[in-house]
Amino acid sequence: MHTSPLPRTNRHPVLLGLLEAFRLDLIIVPVAFLLSAAFWLIGLSSQLQYSIIPEWALSLWAIVHGLSVSTIGFDFSLPPGLVTVVVWFLLASASRRLVESSVDDDEEFSAPDGWKSPVLALATFVLAYAGPLLTGALLFGETAMTPFGFLRFLLLLVSAVAAGWLWARGVDDLPVLRDLDPDTVDCARAVAKRIFWGLLAVTLIAIGIGTALRWDALTTSMENYSSPLSATIGLLVVQILFAPGILFSVLSWIAGSGVNLGAGGLSSVFHSVPGPVPDVPVLQLLPGDYPDWSLAAPALLVLVGLLSVVLGRAHAQSVLIASWTGIGLTALIVFVLLQLLALIARGAMGPLGLSDFGPSALTSAAAVTAWVGLGLSAGLALTKLSQLQYTGEADDDLHTADDRHTAEDTRTVDTRERPEDSD
């Protein structure tokens, strides 16, 4: 199913890809240089020459895209998730425009040659955007091409391009999904949207409860700064920038797959560690013991999956029609998106205890999806049972009505056959 019209252009696909890459560079590169210049002016302008600004700009670009940077004795590879998500959407939007402008209609695109134009345009766009900046980051930005960083960088580009393709064309062009009922795909997308809103609510509730339980410790740690108010405001801004990774770390903590605190070990709802962490409020919520009732936290994820199915009669009916295929597709969507979040929620934040911080990039998304999937299965099972019960009650009512009409017809016939009774 196409989500938008596809206007054709006479420009060559390579030129289209170059133009989109240049348009994206006009946004991202100046922003990186302005931020680097601001850091230099605020903090270290009296100690470092202004020639350090291009190096910092390239390093910042690398960090946002998931690569690892080593500078001034610090290893940093944890992307600021909010900025990374914005860049991802910019890449996906550019990919959508390229697909829309490279494809004419369904008949042309279904031919083997119909794939050449959009694929060529997308490949040119990715290479023209990532190639020069990646080369500059490796040569001048003190960027290290680690296996995990390269994998994260590659998945960022590939997932954004794939999302742009689906945004423009839908699932009709994909061999695996083209045979699915469009109503099933729409139902899975609607359930997945509900799930992510529910997961957001669960993480915010968990952070609120943890803050209330650790309030005294948090206020004490803020007093260690020379200006507690300034530190609170600054740390709030930093935590907002890293919000996607923080929220997913909370989900991983609730699901039991845990969050790695480097030297402190793995902390989760089932296993707490007393590792020292910096005086950052959200980090100080991870280690230490919680009340025994917190062990029931995974039930919240199951509840999210359950409510995402059963809330709303019309919605539950559509899930019932989509059946297990829709539930399976929903779980797949949830897992893919959570896996992308898991990749930007893990990395290094300097030396000492947080050289390896964050949830597991392999197991965390699977654990959260498993708990939510359990709720989805339970919700669909309950919907099927209620439908069977409703059908059974309707059949009983129908049989009762038929029996009543039959009895009335029999009495009428008996009355007509014995007219002498009326004499």
PDB file of C-alpha atoms in Angstrom, residues 79-187:
ATOM      1  CA  PRO A  79      25.688   8.414  21.565  1.00  0.00           C
ATOM      2  CA  PRO A  80      23.432  11.224  22.792  1.00  0.00           C
ATOM      3  CA  GLY A  81      20.296   9.295  21.906  1.00  0.00           C
ATOM      4  CA  LEU A  82      17.984  12.230  21.279  1.00  0.00           C
ATOM      5  CA  VAL A  83      20.386  13.759  18.759  1.00  0.00           C
ATOM      6  CA  THR A  84      20.944  10.365  17.146  1.00  0.00           C
ATOM      7  CA  VAL A  85      17.191   9.856  16.755  1.00  0.00           C
ATOM      8  CA  VAL A  86      16.893  13.276  15.076  1.00  0.00           C
ATOM      9  CA  VAL A  87      19.706  12.398  12.656  1.00  0.00           C
ATOM     10  CA  TRP A  88      18.048   9.037  11.985  1.00  0.00           C
ATOM     11  CA  PHE A  89      14.789  10.766  11.047  1.00  0.00           C
ATOM     12  CA  LEU A  90      16.656  13.150   8.757  1.00  0.00           C
ATOM     13  CA  LEU A  91      18.263  10.178   6.999  1.00  0.00           C
ATOM     14  CA  ALA A  92      14.921   8.383   6.727  1.00  0.00           C
ATOM     15  CA  SER A  93      13.213  11.491   5.314  1.00  0.00           C
ATOM     16  CA  ALA A  94      15.927  11.899   2.697  1.00  0.00           C
ATOM     17  CA  SER A  95      15.594   8.226   1.755  1.00  0.00           C
ATOM     18  CA  ARG A  96      11.832   8.593   1.383  1.00  0.00           C
ATOM     19  CA  ARG A  97      12.224  11.554  -0.949  1.00  0.00           C
ATOM     20  CA  LEU A  98      14.722   9.649  -3.072  1.00  0.00           C
ATOM     21  CA  VAL A  99      12.439   6.633  -3.417  1.00  0.00           C
ATOM     22  CA  GLU A 100       9.454   8.821  -4.266  1.00  0.00           C
ATOM     23  CA  SER A 101      11.346  10.729  -6.935  1.00  0.00           C
ATOM     24  CA  SER A 102      13.006   7.630  -8.420  1.00  0.00           C
ATOM     25  CA  VAL A 103       9.898   5.480  -8.954  1.00  0.00           C
ATOM     26  CA  ASP A 104       7.126   6.146 -11.447  1.00  0.00           C
ATOM     27  CA  ASP A 105       4.363   3.600 -10.874  1.00  0.00           C
ATOM     28  CA  ASP A 106       3.726   0.044  -9.730  1.00  0.00           C
ATOM     29  CA  GLU A 107       4.011  -1.478 -13.167  1.00  0.00           C
ATOM     30  CA  GLU A 108       7.453   0.020 -13.806  1.00  0.00           C
ATOM     31  CA  PHE A 109       8.710  -0.743 -10.333  1.00  0.00           C
ATOM     32  CA  SER A 110       7.637  -4.370 -10.474  1.00  0.00           C
ATOM     33  CA  ALA A 111       9.966  -4.941 -13.421  1.00  0.00           C
ATOM     34  CA  PRO A 112      13.573  -5.974 -12.686  1.00  0.00           C
ATOM     35  CA  ASP A 113      14.886  -2.682 -14.051  1.00  0.00           C
ATOM     36  CA  GLY A 114      12.533  -0.780 -11.754  1.00  0.00           C
ATOM     37  CA  TRP A 115      14.782  -1.439  -8.762  1.00  0.00           C
ATOM     38  CA  LYS A 116      17.858   0.144 -10.331  1.00  0.00           C
ATOM     39  CA  SER A 117      16.941   3.817 -10.003  1.00  0.00           C
ATOM     40  CA  PRO A 118      15.946   3.917  -6.314  1.00  0.00           C
ATOM     41  CA  VAL A 119      18.768   1.591  -5.230  1.00  0.00           C
ATOM     42  CA  LEU A 120      21.333   3.637  -7.171  1.00  0.00           C
ATOM     43  CA  ALA A 121      20.000   6.878  -5.700  1.00  0.00           C
ATOM     44  CA  LEU A 122      20.043   5.514  -2.139  1.00  0.00           C
ATOM     45  CA  ALA A 123      23.535   4.052  -2.501  1.00  0.00           C
ATOM     46  CA  THR A 124      24.847   7.349  -3.841  1.00  0.00           C
ATOM     47  CA  PHE A 125      23.179   9.239  -1.008  1.00  0.00           C
ATOM     48  CA  VAL A 126      24.649   7.007   1.722  1.00  0.00           C
ATOM     49  CA  LEU A 127      28.154   7.036   0.260  1.00  0.00           C
ATOM     50  CA  ALA A 128      28.159  10.774  -0.441  1.00  0.00           C
ATOM     51  CA  TYR A 129      26.925  11.580   3.051  1.00  0.00           C
ATOM     52  CA  ALA A 130      28.842   9.081   5.190  1.00  0.00           C
ATOM     53  CA  GLY A 131      32.016   8.636   3.136  1.00  0.00           C
ATOM     54  CA  PRO A 132      33.692  12.070   3.402  1.00  0.00           C
ATOM     55  CA  LEU A 133      32.624  12.699   7.006  1.00  0.00           C
ATOM     56  CA  LEU A 134      33.694   9.228   8.123  1.00  0.00           C
ATOM     57  CA  THR A 135      37.082   9.694   6.448  1.00  0.00           C
ATOM     58  CA  GLY A 136      37.540  13.074   8.140  1.00  0.00           C
ATOM     59  CA  ALA A 137      36.508  11.639  11.510  1.00  0.00           C
ATOM     60  CA  LEU A 138      39.021   8.787  11.191  1.00  0.00           C
ATOM     61  CA  LEU A 139      41.868  11.018  10.053  1.00  0.00           C
ATOM     62  CA  PHE A 140      41.331  14.140  12.150  1.00  0.00           C
ATOM     63  CA  GLY A 141      38.609  13.416  14.713  1.00  0.00           C
ATOM     64  CA  GLU A 142      40.474  10.848  16.855  1.00  0.00           C
ATOM     65  CA  THR A 143      37.811   8.293  15.929  1.00  0.00           C
ATOM     66  CA  ALA A 144      38.482   4.585  16.423  1.00  0.00           C
ATOM     67  CA  MET A 145      36.776   2.094  14.098  1.00  0.00           C
ATOM     68  CA  THR A 146      35.855  -0.542  16.684  1.00  0.00           C
ATOM     69  CA  PRO A 147      33.737  -3.545  15.588  1.00  0.00           C
ATOM     70  CA  PHE A 148      30.765  -2.546  17.729  1.00  0.00           C
ATOM     71  CA  GLY A 149      30.990   1.087  16.646  1.00  0.00           C
ATOM     72  CA  PHE A 150      31.146   0.150  12.966  1.00  0.00           C
ATOM     73  CA  LEU A 151      28.190  -2.219  13.378  1.00  0.00           C
ATOM     74  CA  ARG A 152      26.179   0.480  15.090  1.00  0.00           C
ATOM     75  CA  PHE A 153      27.091   3.024  12.410  1.00  0.00           C
ATOM     76  CA  LEU A 154      26.144   0.591   9.639  1.00  0.00           C
ATOM     77  CA  LEU A 155      22.823  -0.341  11.238  1.00  0.00           C
ATOM     78  CA  LEU A 156      21.984   3.335  11.740  1.00  0.00           C
ATOM     79  CA  LEU A 157      22.375   3.986   8.016  1.00  0.00           C
ATOM     80  CA  VAL A 158      20.692   0.776   6.853  1.00  0.00           C
ATOM     81  CA  SER A 159      17.714   1.083   9.195  1.00  0.00           C
ATOM     82  CA  ALA A 160      17.140   4.724   8.210  1.00  0.00           C
ATOM     83  CA  VAL A 161      17.242   3.852   4.501  1.00  0.00           C
ATOM     84  CA  ALA A 162      14.884   0.897   5.045  1.00  0.00           C
ATOM     85  CA  ALA A 163      12.491   3.071   7.050  1.00  0.00           C
ATOM     86  CA  GLY A 164      12.489   5.677   4.280  1.00  0.00           C
ATOM     87  CA  TRP A 165      11.722   2.981   1.719  1.00  0.00           C
ATOM     88  CA  LEU A 166       8.793   1.660   3.776  1.00  0.00           C
ATOM     89  CA  TRP A 167       7.632   5.208   4.438  1.00  0.00           C
ATOM     90  CA  ALA A 168       7.399   5.847   0.705  1.00  0.00           C
ATOM     91  CA  ARG A 169       6.328   2.455  -0.667  1.00  0.00           C
ATOM     92  CA  GLY A 170       4.759   0.507   2.178  1.00  0.00           C
ATOM     93  CA  VAL A 171       5.208  -3.269   2.372  1.00  0.00           C
ATOM     94  CA  ASP A 172       3.905  -4.159  -1.104  1.00  0.00           C
ATOM     95  CA  ASP A 173       7.404  -4.163  -2.607  1.00  0.00           C
ATOM     96  CA  LEU A 174       8.903  -6.495   0.010  1.00  0.00           C
ATOM     97  CA  PRO A 175       8.822 -10.177  -1.003  1.00  0.00           C
ATOM     98  CA  VAL A 176       8.322 -11.395   2.565  1.00  0.00           C
ATOM     99  CA  LEU A 177       5.503  -9.021   3.532  1.00  0.00           C
ATOM    100  CA  ARG A 178       3.689  -8.352   0.253  1.00  0.00           C
ATOM    101  CA  ASP A 179       1.399 -11.373   0.736  1.00  0.00           C
ATOM    102  CA  LEU A 180       0.134 -10.168   4.104  1.00  0.00           C
ATOM    103  CA  ASP A 181      -3.342  -8.714   4.451  1.00  0.00           C
ATOM    104  CA  PRO A 182      -3.080  -4.888   4.610  1.00  0.00           C
ATOM    105  CA  ASP A 183      -5.526  -4.902   7.527  1.00  0.00           C
ATOM    106  CA  THR A 184      -3.178  -7.213   9.426  1.00  0.00           C
ATOM    107  CA  VAL A 185      -0.246  -4.871   8.826  1.00  0.00           C
ATOM    108  CA  ASP A 186      -2.286  -1.852   9.938  1.00  0.00           C
ATOM    109  CA  CYS A 187      -3.426  -3.711  13.051  1.00  0.00           C
TER     110      CYS A 187
END
